[in-house]
Amino acid sequence: MFKLRAGFRYLLAASAITACLSACGGSDSSSSAAAVSTQAASWTDVSVRGLDGAVNINWDRAADAPWNSTYNIYCSGNPAGIVRESNRIATNYHGRSFDHTNVTNGERYYYVVTEVTATGEGPASRLVSATPQAVQPATPSALKLTLQDSSIKLELTGPTPPNPALASYNLYRSTARNSFTSGNRIASAATLPYLDGSANLAPGTTYYYAVTAVVAGKESRFSPAVSARPQAEIAAVAATPTRLAAFASPTGMSIQPGNGSCLVGWSDVDPLESSSSDPAPSGAAEYVLYWSDVPEVLDNAKWRIDSAAKDATSGALEVTGLSNGVMYYFQLVAAVKGSDGNPIPGRFTAGPVLSVTPAPRSPAIPSGVAATQGSRQVSLAWNRDGSGISGVTYNVYFSETDTASPGELMAQGSKKQNADGSKTYYTHTGLQPGKTYYYVVTSVADGGESAPSSIVSVTL
């Protein structure tokens, strides 16, 4: 009986957790305390996962570990000399999964774990690292703009998140191109479309718009921008003995981006009435679509589509061959053409100028990327994309050299992918013991690739 009680008292002492949730030691932390005496060996495989405002570390119990083993966890912003008392964030920890919550998103943290038994502290595990990262919603795609009754209607035509009730949207308006800040947010809406009323708009001024998605208090990046320059409608001119007829200006103009393309829509103008004094044929207008890289389209037109016609299904004209990420300005005219095929001066009327920035649909940045050490291999896993875009696949980039940023690793690293690219895991095999491997993951859809995840690394 005495032995049982003594053993019970020992279990309580060994189970006592004195986890210190302070920040990790910095790059100079090695000089603030003496190194803990441990062997330079590895006793188990460790996995690390960067989360939003936390890093999770998991490890397996060694095969020959005593039943009452506890663990010490060390963390530092510098991989060198990490096993020091000043870097210890948990002491005599009795679990095998630890959430380090006193971290800063965007900063890299390095970890090792040691096993503590009745004989003292054992060898350190191999090094792992992760960078906590805010979970950013997918950037909204296909923001459609429609001019109607001197107001501007904004709506999303792209996919909705799997749980649309959890998402809301912020709308931004600016008179300067690519100049969106919190100061020019005009609305926060649970759903779209949104109508920007005529009281807010001045004819002849170009207004740029972008939208962001907000999920769980986190805001996405800005959508590709669209713009409109409202103008007063121009009425049709009837033929007289001294004046030729002209069409009214096109109305109901709309524009929305695509992948290297855009859709331009409009409401057809009324046909001209026949007149004995008007030599031009009567009937429907012929539309010519001009576009340029500056707002003064007709004076600087670089491209045009003659006899522009809307698709019967979409009700819009698709313009292809555009460069993603470039803003294009469009203007449609309703015209009577001369014998040379050009609109006759004084016999065409231009609609308002609209602009669009083509872009592929971009899925969300992968979150919760985890890396687990193995025998000559690293196993990676991450959360499935939540943008609502179908057919999302994933790319894994790795490097044996540390980089300053995830984007640099993506640019300089080697790309890997499962045979089935939609899987949210990847096992990197054939690796060399003693080397450190660094990883980021991206999501891909419709030719668009997300920004890379935060970096995780493991040492084999």
Coordinates of N, CA, C and O in Angstrom, one line a residue, residues 275-425:
S275 N -35.8 58.8 -93.4 CA -36.1 60.2 -93.8 C -35.6 60.4 -95.2 O -34.5 60.0 -95.6
S276 N -36.4 61.1 -96.0 CA -36.0 61.3 -97.4 C -34.8 62.3 -97.5 O -34.0 62.3 -98.4
S277 N -34.6 63.0 -96.4 CA -33.5 64.0 -96.4 C -32.2 63.4 -95.8 O -31.2 64.0 -95.8
D278 N -32.3 62.1 -95.4 CA -31.1 61.4 -94.8 C -30.6 60.3 -95.7 O -31.3 59.3 -95.9
P279 N -29.5 60.4 -96.3 CA -29.0 59.4 -97.3 C -28.6 58.1 -96.6 O -28.5 57.1 -97.3
A280 N -28.3 58.1 -95.3 CA -27.9 56.9 -94.6 C -29.1 55.9 -94.5 O -30.2 56.4 -94.3
P281 N -28.8 54.7 -94.5 CA -29.9 53.7 -94.3 C -30.5 53.8 -92.9 O -29.7 54.1 -92.0
S282 N -31.7 53.5 -92.8 CA -32.4 53.6 -91.5 C -32.2 52.2 -90.9 O -31.8 51.2 -91.5
G283 N -32.5 52.1 -89.6 CA -32.5 50.8 -88.9 C -31.6 50.9 -87.6 O -31.4 52.0 -87.1
A284 N -31.2 49.7 -87.2 CA -30.5 49.6 -86.0 C -29.1 50.2 -86.1 O -28.5 50.2 -87.1
A285 N -28.5 50.5 -84.9 CA -27.2 51.1 -84.9 C -26.2 50.0 -85.1 O -26.4 48.8 -84.8
E286 N -25.0 50.4 -85.6 CA -23.9 49.6 -85.6 C -22.9 50.0 -84.5 O -22.6 51.2 -84.4
Y287 N -22.5 49.0 -83.7 CA -21.7 49.3 -82.5 C -20.2 49.1 -82.8 O -19.8 48.1 -83.4
V288 N -19.4 50.0 -82.3 CA -18.0 49.9 -82.4 C -17.4 50.0 -81.0 O -17.8 51.0 -80.3
L289 N -16.7 49.1 -80.5 CA -16.1 49.1 -79.2 C -14.6 49.5 -79.3 O -13.8 48.8 -79.9
Y290 N -14.3 50.6 -78.6 CA -12.9 51.0 -78.6 C -12.3 50.8 -77.2 O -13.1 50.8 -76.2
W291 N -11.0 50.5 -77.1 CA -10.4 50.5 -75.8 C -9.0 50.9 -75.8 O -8.3 50.9 -76.9
S292 N -8.5 51.3 -74.6 CA -7.1 51.9 -74.5 C -6.6 51.7 -73.1 O -7.3 51.1 -72.2
D293 N -5.4 52.1 -72.8 CA -4.9 52.0 -71.5 C -4.9 53.3 -70.7 O -4.4 53.4 -69.6
V294 N -5.7 54.3 -71.2 CA -5.9 55.5 -70.5 C -7.4 55.8 -70.6 O -8.1 55.4 -71.5
P295 N -7.9 56.7 -69.7 CA -9.3 56.9 -69.7 C -9.9 57.7 -70.9 O -11.0 57.5 -71.3
E296 N -9.1 58.5 -71.6 CA -9.5 59.2 -72.8 C -9.5 58.3 -74.0 O -8.6 58.4 -74.8
V297 N -10.5 57.4 -74.0 CA -10.4 56.3 -75.0 C -10.4 56.7 -76.4 O -9.5 56.3 -77.2
L298 N -11.4 57.5 -76.8 CA -11.5 57.8 -78.2 C -10.4 58.6 -78.8 O -10.0 58.5 -80.0
D299 N -9.7 59.4 -78.0 CA -8.5 60.1 -78.4 C -7.3 59.3 -78.4 O -6.3 59.7 -79.1
N300 N -7.3 58.2 -77.7 CA -6.1 57.3 -77.6 C -6.4 55.9 -77.8 O -5.7 55.0 -77.2
A301 N -7.4 55.6 -78.7 CA -7.8 54.2 -78.9 C -6.6 53.4 -79.5 O -6.0 53.8 -80.5
K302 N -6.4 52.2 -78.9 CA -5.4 51.3 -79.4 C -6.0 50.1 -80.1 O -5.3 49.4 -80.9
W303 N -7.2 49.8 -79.7 CA -7.8 48.6 -80.2 C -9.3 48.9 -80.5 O -9.9 49.8 -79.8
R304 N -9.9 48.2 -81.4 CA -11.4 48.3 -81.6 C -12.0 47.1 -82.1 O -11.3 46.2 -82.7
I305 N -13.2 46.9 -81.9 CA -14.0 45.8 -82.5 C -15.2 46.4 -83.3 O -16.0 47.1 -82.7
D306 N -15.2 46.2 -84.6 CA -16.3 46.7 -85.4 C -17.4 45.7 -85.4 O -17.3 44.5 -85.1
S307 N -18.6 46.2 -85.6 CA -19.8 45.4 -85.6 C -19.9 44.6 -84.3 O -20.1 43.4 -84.4
A308 N -19.7 45.3 -83.2 CA -19.7 44.6 -81.9 C -21.1 44.1 -81.7 O -22.1 44.8 -81.8
A309 N -21.1 42.8 -81.3 CA -22.4 42.1 -81.1 C -22.4 41.4 -79.8 O -21.4 40.7 -79.5
K310 N -23.5 41.4 -79.1 CA -23.6 40.7 -77.8 C -23.9 39.2 -78.0 O -24.6 38.9 -78.9
D311 N -23.4 38.4 -77.1 CA -23.7 37.0 -77.2 C -25.2 36.8 -76.7 O -25.6 37.4 -75.7
A312 N -25.9 35.9 -77.3 CA -27.3 35.8 -77.0 C -27.5 35.2 -75.6 O -28.5 35.5 -74.9
T313 N -26.5 34.4 -75.1 CA -26.7 33.8 -73.8 C -26.2 34.7 -72.7 O -27.0 34.9 -71.7
S314 N -25.1 35.3 -72.8 CA -24.5 36.1 -71.7 C -25.1 37.6 -71.8 O -25.1 38.3 -70.8
G315 N -25.6 38.0 -73.0 CA -26.0 39.4 -73.1 C -24.9 40.4 -73.1 O -25.1 41.5 -72.9
A316 N -23.7 39.9 -73.4 CA -22.5 40.8 -73.4 C -21.5 40.3 -74.5 O -21.6 39.2 -75.0
L317 N -20.6 41.2 -74.8 CA -19.6 40.9 -75.7 C -18.3 40.5 -75.0 O -17.8 41.2 -74.1
E318 N -17.7 39.3 -75.3 CA -16.5 38.9 -74.6 C -15.3 39.5 -75.4 O -15.2 39.2 -76.6
V319 N -14.4 40.2 -74.7 CA -13.2 40.7 -75.3 C -12.1 39.8 -74.8 O -11.9 39.7 -73.6
T320 N -11.3 39.2 -75.7 CA -10.3 38.2 -75.3 C -8.9 38.8 -75.6 O -8.8 39.8 -76.3
G321 N -7.8 38.0 -75.3 CA -6.5 38.5 -75.6 C -6.0 39.6 -74.8 O -5.0 40.2 -75.1
L322 N -6.6 39.8 -73.6 CA -6.1 40.9 -72.7 C -5.0 40.3 -71.8 O -4.9 39.1 -71.5
S323 N -4.2 41.2 -71.2 CA -3.2 40.8 -70.3 C -3.7 40.9 -68.8 O -4.3 42.0 -68.4
N324 N -3.6 39.9 -68.1 CA -4.0 39.9 -66.7 C -3.2 40.9 -65.9 O -2.0 41.1 -66.1
G325 N -3.9 41.6 -65.0 CA -3.2 42.6 -64.2 C -3.1 44.0 -64.8 O -2.6 44.9 -64.1
V326 N -3.5 44.2 -66.0 CA -3.5 45.5 -66.7 C -4.9 46.1 -66.8 O -5.8 45.4 -67.1
M327 N -5.0 47.3 -66.5 CA -6.3 48.0 -66.5 C -6.6 48.5 -67.9 O -5.7 49.2 -68.5
Y328 N -7.7 48.2 -68.5 CA -8.2 48.6 -69.8 C -9.4 49.5 -69.7 O -10.3 49.1 -68.9
Y329 N -9.5 50.5 -70.5 CA -10.6 51.4 -70.5 C -11.4 51.2 -71.8 O -10.8 51.2 -72.9
F330 N -12.7 51.1 -71.7 CA -13.6 50.8 -72.9 C -14.6 51.9 -73.1 O -15.1 52.5 -72.1
Q331 N -14.9 52.1 -74.3 CA -16.0 53.0 -74.7 C -16.7 52.5 -75.9 O -16.1 52.2 -76.9
L332 N -18.0 52.4 -75.9 CA -18.8 51.9 -77.0 C -19.5 53.1 -77.7 O -20.0 54.0 -77.0
V333 N -19.6 53.0 -79.0 CA -20.3 54.1 -79.8 C -21.4 53.4 -80.6 O -21.2 52.3 -81.1
A334 N -22.5 54.1 -80.7 CA -23.6 53.7 -81.6 C -23.4 54.6 -82.9 O -23.5 55.8 -82.8
A335 N -23.2 53.9 -84.0 CA -22.8 54.7 -85.2 C -23.5 54.4 -86.5 O -24.1 53.3 -86.7
V336 N -23.5 55.4 -87.3 CA -23.7 55.2 -88.8 C -22.4 55.2 -89.4 O -21.6 56.2 -89.2
K337 N -22.0 54.2 -90.2 CA -20.7 54.1 -90.8 C -20.7 54.7 -92.2 O -21.7 54.6 -92.9
G338 N -19.6 55.2 -92.6 CA -19.4 55.7 -94.0 C -18.9 54.6 -94.9 O -18.7 53.4 -94.5
S339 N -18.6 54.9 -96.1 CA -18.1 53.9 -97.1 C -16.8 53.4 -96.7 O -16.4 52.3 -97.2
D340 N -16.0 54.1 -95.9 CA -14.7 53.6 -95.5 C -14.8 52.7 -94.3 O -13.7 52.2 -93.8
G341 N -16.0 52.4 -93.8 CA -16.1 51.5 -92.7 C -16.0 52.2 -91.3 O -16.1 51.5 -90.3
N342 N -15.7 53.5 -91.3 CA -15.5 54.2 -90.0 C -16.8 54.9 -89.7 O -17.6 55.3 -90.6
P343 N -17.1 55.1 -88.4 CA -18.2 56.0 -88.0 C -18.1 57.4 -88.6 O -17.0 58.0 -88.7
I344 N -19.2 57.8 -89.1 CA -19.3 59.1 -89.7 C -19.2 60.2 -88.7 O -20.0 60.2 -87.7
P345 N -18.3 61.2 -88.7 CA -18.3 62.2 -87.7 C -19.7 62.9 -87.6 O -20.3 63.2 -88.6
G346 N -20.1 63.1 -86.4 CA -21.4 63.7 -86.1 C -22.5 62.7 -86.2 O -23.7 63.1 -85.9
R347 N -22.2 61.5 -86.6 CA -23.3 60.5 -86.7 C -23.0 59.3 -85.8 O -23.6 58.2 -86.0
F348 N -22.2 59.5 -84.8 CA -22.0 58.4 -83.8 C -22.1 59.1 -82.4 O -21.7 60.3 -82.3
T349 N -22.5 58.3 -81.4 CA -22.6 58.8 -80.1 C -22.0 57.8 -79.1 O -22.2 56.6 -79.2
A350 N -21.1 58.4 -78.3 CA -20.4 57.5 -77.4 C -21.0 57.3 -76.0 O -21.6 58.3 -75.5
G351 N -20.9 56.2 -75.5 CA -21.4 55.9 -74.1 C -20.3 56.2 -73.1 O -19.2 56.7 -73.4
P352 N -20.6 56.0 -71.8 CA -19.6 56.3 -70.8 C -18.4 55.4 -70.9 O -18.4 54.3 -71.5
V353 N -17.3 55.8 -70.2 CA -16.1 55.0 -70.2 C -16.1 54.1 -69.0 O -16.4 54.6 -67.9
L354 N -15.8 52.8 -69.2 CA -15.7 51.9 -68.1 C -14.3 51.2 -68.2 O -13.8 51.1 -69.3
S355 N -13.8 50.7 -67.1 CA -12.5 50.0 -67.1 C -12.6 48.8 -66.3 O -13.5 48.6 -65.4
V356 N -11.7 47.9 -66.6 CA -11.6 46.6 -65.9 C -10.2 46.1 -65.9 O -9.3 46.5 -66.7
T357 N -9.9 45.3 -64.9 CA -8.5 44.7 -64.7 C -8.7 43.2 -64.8 O -9.1 42.5 -63.9
P358 N -8.4 42.5 -66.0 CA -8.6 41.1 -66.1 C -7.7 40.4 -65.1 O -6.6 40.8 -64.8
A359 N -8.1 39.2 -64.6 CA -7.4 38.4 -63.7 C -8.0 37.1 -63.6 O -9.2 36.9 -63.6
P360 N -7.2 36.0 -63.4 CA -7.7 34.7 -63.1 C -8.3 34.7 -61.7 O -8.0 35.5 -60.8
R361 N -9.3 33.8 -61.5 CA -9.8 33.6 -60.2 C -8.7 33.0 -59.3 O -8.1 32.0 -59.7
S362 N -8.6 33.6 -58.2 CA -7.5 33.2 -57.3 C -8.1 32.5 -56.0 O -8.8 33.2 -55.3
P363 N -7.8 31.3 -55.7 CA -8.3 30.7 -54.5 C -7.5 31.2 -53.3 O -6.6 32.0 -53.4
A364 N -8.0 30.8 -52.1 CA -7.4 31.3 -50.9 C -6.0 30.8 -50.7 O -5.6 29.7 -51.2
I365 N -5.2 31.5 -49.9 CA -3.8 31.1 -49.5 C -4.0 29.9 -48.6 O -4.8 29.9 -47.6
P366 N -3.3 28.8 -48.9 CA -3.4 27.6 -48.0 C -3.1 28.0 -46.5 O -2.1 28.7 -46.3
S367 N -3.9 27.4 -45.6 CA -3.6 27.7 -44.2 C -3.4 26.4 -43.4 O -3.7 25.3 -43.9
G368 N -2.9 26.5 -42.2 CA -2.7 25.4 -41.4 C -1.7 24.4 -42.0 O -1.8 23.2 -41.8
V369 N -0.7 24.8 -42.7 CA 0.3 23.9 -43.3 C 1.1 23.3 -42.2 O 1.7 23.9 -41.3
A370 N 1.2 21.9 -42.2 CA 1.9 21.1 -41.2 C 3.0 20.3 -41.9 O 2.8 19.8 -43.0
A371 N 4.1 20.2 -41.2 CA 5.2 19.4 -41.7 C 5.6 18.4 -40.7 O 5.8 18.8 -39.5
T372 N 5.8 17.1 -41.0 CA 6.1 16.1 -40.1 C 7.4 15.4 -40.5 O 7.5 14.9 -41.7
Q373 N 8.4 15.2 -39.6 CA 9.6 14.5 -39.9 C 9.3 13.0 -40.1 O 8.4 12.5 -39.5
G374 N 10.1 12.4 -41.0 CA 10.0 11.0 -41.1 C 11.4 10.4 -41.5 O 12.4 11.1 -41.5
S375 N 11.4 9.1 -41.8 CA 12.7 8.5 -42.2 C 13.0 8.8 -43.7 O 12.3 8.3 -44.6
R376 N 13.9 9.8 -43.9 CA 14.3 10.2 -45.2 C 13.1 10.8 -46.0 O 13.1 10.8 -47.2
Q377 N 12.1 11.4 -45.2 CA 11.0 12.0 -45.9 C 10.3 13.0 -45.0 O 10.5 13.0 -43.8
V378 N 9.5 13.9 -45.6 CA 8.8 14.9 -44.9 C 7.3 14.8 -45.4 O 7.1 14.7 -46.6
S379 N 6.4 14.7 -44.5 CA 4.9 14.6 -44.8 C 4.3 16.0 -44.6 O 4.4 16.6 -43.5
L380 N 3.7 16.5 -45.6 CA 3.0 17.8 -45.5 C 1.5 17.6 -45.6 O 1.0 16.8 -46.3
A381 N 0.8 18.5 -44.9 CA -0.7 18.6 -45.0 C -1.2 20.0 -44.7 O -0.5 20.8 -44.1
W382 N -2.3 20.3 -45.2 CA -2.9 21.7 -45.1 C -4.4 21.7 -45.2 O -5.0 20.6 -45.6
N383 N -5.0 22.8 -44.9 CA -6.4 22.9 -45.0 C -6.9 23.0 -46.4 O -6.3 23.7 -47.2
R384 N -8.1 22.5 -46.7 CA -8.7 22.6 -48.1 C -9.1 24.0 -48.3 O -9.6 24.7 -47.4
D385 N -9.0 24.4 -49.6 CA -9.4 25.8 -50.0 C -10.9 26.0 -49.7 O -11.7 25.1 -49.9
G386 N -11.2 27.2 -49.2 CA -12.5 27.6 -48.9 C -13.1 28.7 -49.7 O -14.0 29.4 -49.3
S387 N -12.6 28.9 -50.9 CA -13.0 30.0 -51.7 C -14.3 29.7 -52.4 O -15.0 30.7 -52.9
G388 N -14.7 28.5 -52.6 CA -15.9 28.1 -53.3 C -15.6 27.9 -54.8 O -16.5 27.5 -55.6
I389 N -14.3 28.1 -55.2 CA -13.9 27.8 -56.6 C -13.8 26.3 -56.8 O -13.2 25.6 -55.9
S390 N -14.3 25.8 -57.9 CA -14.2 24.4 -58.1 C -12.9 24.0 -58.8 O -12.3 24.9 -59.5
G391 N -12.5 22.8 -58.6 CA -11.3 22.3 -59.3 C -10.0 22.8 -58.8 O -9.0 22.9 -59.5
V392 N -9.9 23.2 -57.5 CA -8.7 23.8 -56.9 C -7.6 22.7 -56.8 O -7.9 21.6 -56.3
T393 N -6.4 22.9 -57.2 CA -5.3 22.1 -57.0 C -4.2 22.8 -56.2 O -4.4 24.0 -55.9
Y394 N -3.2 22.1 -55.8 CA -2.1 22.7 -54.9 C -0.7 22.4 -55.4 O -0.5 21.3 -55.9
N395 N 0.1 23.4 -55.3 CA 1.5 23.2 -55.6 C 2.3 23.3 -54.3 O 2.0 24.1 -53.4
V396 N 3.4 22.5 -54.2 CA 4.3 22.5 -53.0 C 5.6 23.0 -53.6 O 6.1 22.4 -54.6
Y397 N 6.2 24.0 -52.9 CA 7.6 24.4 -53.3 C 8.5 24.1 -52.1 O 8.2 24.4 -50.9
F398 N 9.7 23.6 -52.4 CA 10.7 23.4 -51.3 C 12.0 23.9 -51.7 O 12.4 24.0 -52.9
S399 N 12.8 24.1 -50.7 CA 14.2 24.5 -50.9 C 15.0 23.9 -49.8 O 14.5 23.7 -48.7
E400 N 16.3 23.7 -50.0 CA 17.2 23.3 -49.0 C 18.0 24.5 -48.4 O 18.8 24.4 -47.5
T401 N 17.6 25.7 -48.9 CA 18.2 27.0 -48.4 C 17.1 27.8 -47.8 O 16.0 28.0 -48.5
D402 N 17.3 28.4 -46.7 CA 16.3 29.3 -46.1 C 16.2 30.6 -46.9 O 17.2 31.0 -47.5
T403 N 15.1 31.2 -46.9 CA 14.8 32.4 -47.7 C 14.2 33.4 -46.7 O 13.7 33.1 -45.7
A404 N 14.2 34.7 -47.2 CA 13.7 35.8 -46.4 C 12.2 35.8 -46.3 O 11.6 36.4 -45.4
S405 N 11.5 35.2 -47.3 CA 10.1 35.4 -47.4 C 9.5 34.2 -48.1 O 10.2 33.5 -48.9
P406 N 8.2 33.9 -47.9 CA 7.5 32.8 -48.7 C 7.6 33.0 -50.2 O 7.8 32.1 -51.0
G407 N 7.4 34.3 -50.6 CA 7.5 34.6 -52.0 C 8.8 34.3 -52.6 O 8.9 33.8 -53.8
E408 N 9.9 34.5 -51.9 CA 11.3 34.2 -52.4 C 11.5 32.7 -52.5 O 12.1 32.2 -53.4
L409 N 10.9 32.0 -51.5 CA 11.1 30.5 -51.6 C 10.3 30.0 -52.8 O 10.8 29.1 -53.5
M410 N 9.1 30.5 -53.0 CA 8.3 30.1 -54.2 C 9.0 30.4 -55.5 O 9.0 29.5 -56.4
A411 N 9.7 31.5 -55.6 CA 10.4 31.9 -56.8 C 11.7 31.1 -57.0 O 12.0 30.7 -58.1
Q412 N 12.4 30.7 -55.9 CA 13.6 30.1 -56.0 C 13.6 28.6 -55.8 O 14.5 27.9 -56.2
G413 N 12.5 28.1 -55.2 CA 12.4 26.7 -54.9 C 12.0 25.8 -56.0 O 11.7 26.3 -57.2
S414 N 11.9 24.5 -55.8 CA 11.5 23.5 -56.8 C 10.0 23.2 -56.5 O 9.6 23.1 -55.3
K415 N 9.2 23.0 -57.6 CA 7.8 22.7 -57.4 C 7.5 21.2 -57.4 O 8.1 20.5 -58.2
K416 N 6.6 20.8 -56.5 CA 6.2 19.4 -56.5 C 4.6 19.4 -56.4 O 4.0 20.4 -56.0
Q417 N 4.1 18.3 -56.9 CA 2.6 18.1 -56.8 C 2.2 16.7 -56.9 O 2.9 15.8 -57.5
N418 N 1.2 16.3 -56.2 CA 0.6 15.0 -56.2 C 0.1 14.6 -57.6 O -0.2 15.6 -58.4
A419 N 0.1 13.4 -58.0 CA -0.5 13.0 -59.3 C -2.0 13.5 -59.3 O -2.5 13.9 -60.3
D420 N -2.6 13.4 -58.2 CA -4.0 14.1 -58.0 C -3.7 15.4 -57.3 O -3.6 15.4 -56.0
G421 N -3.6 16.5 -58.0 CA -3.3 17.7 -57.4 C -4.3 18.3 -56.5 O -4.0 19.3 -55.8
S422 N -5.5 17.7 -56.4 CA -6.5 18.2 -55.5 C -6.3 17.7 -54.0 O -7.0 18.2 -53.1
K423 N -5.4 16.8 -53.8 CA -5.2 16.3 -52.5 C -4.5 17.3 -51.6 O -3.7 18.1 -52.0
T424 N -4.9 17.4 -50.3 CA -4.4 18.4 -49.4 C -3.2 17.8 -48.5 O -3.1 18.1 -47.4
Y425 N -2.4 17.0 -49.2 CA -1.3 16.4 -48.5 C -0.2 16.1 -49.5 O -0.5 15.9 -50.7

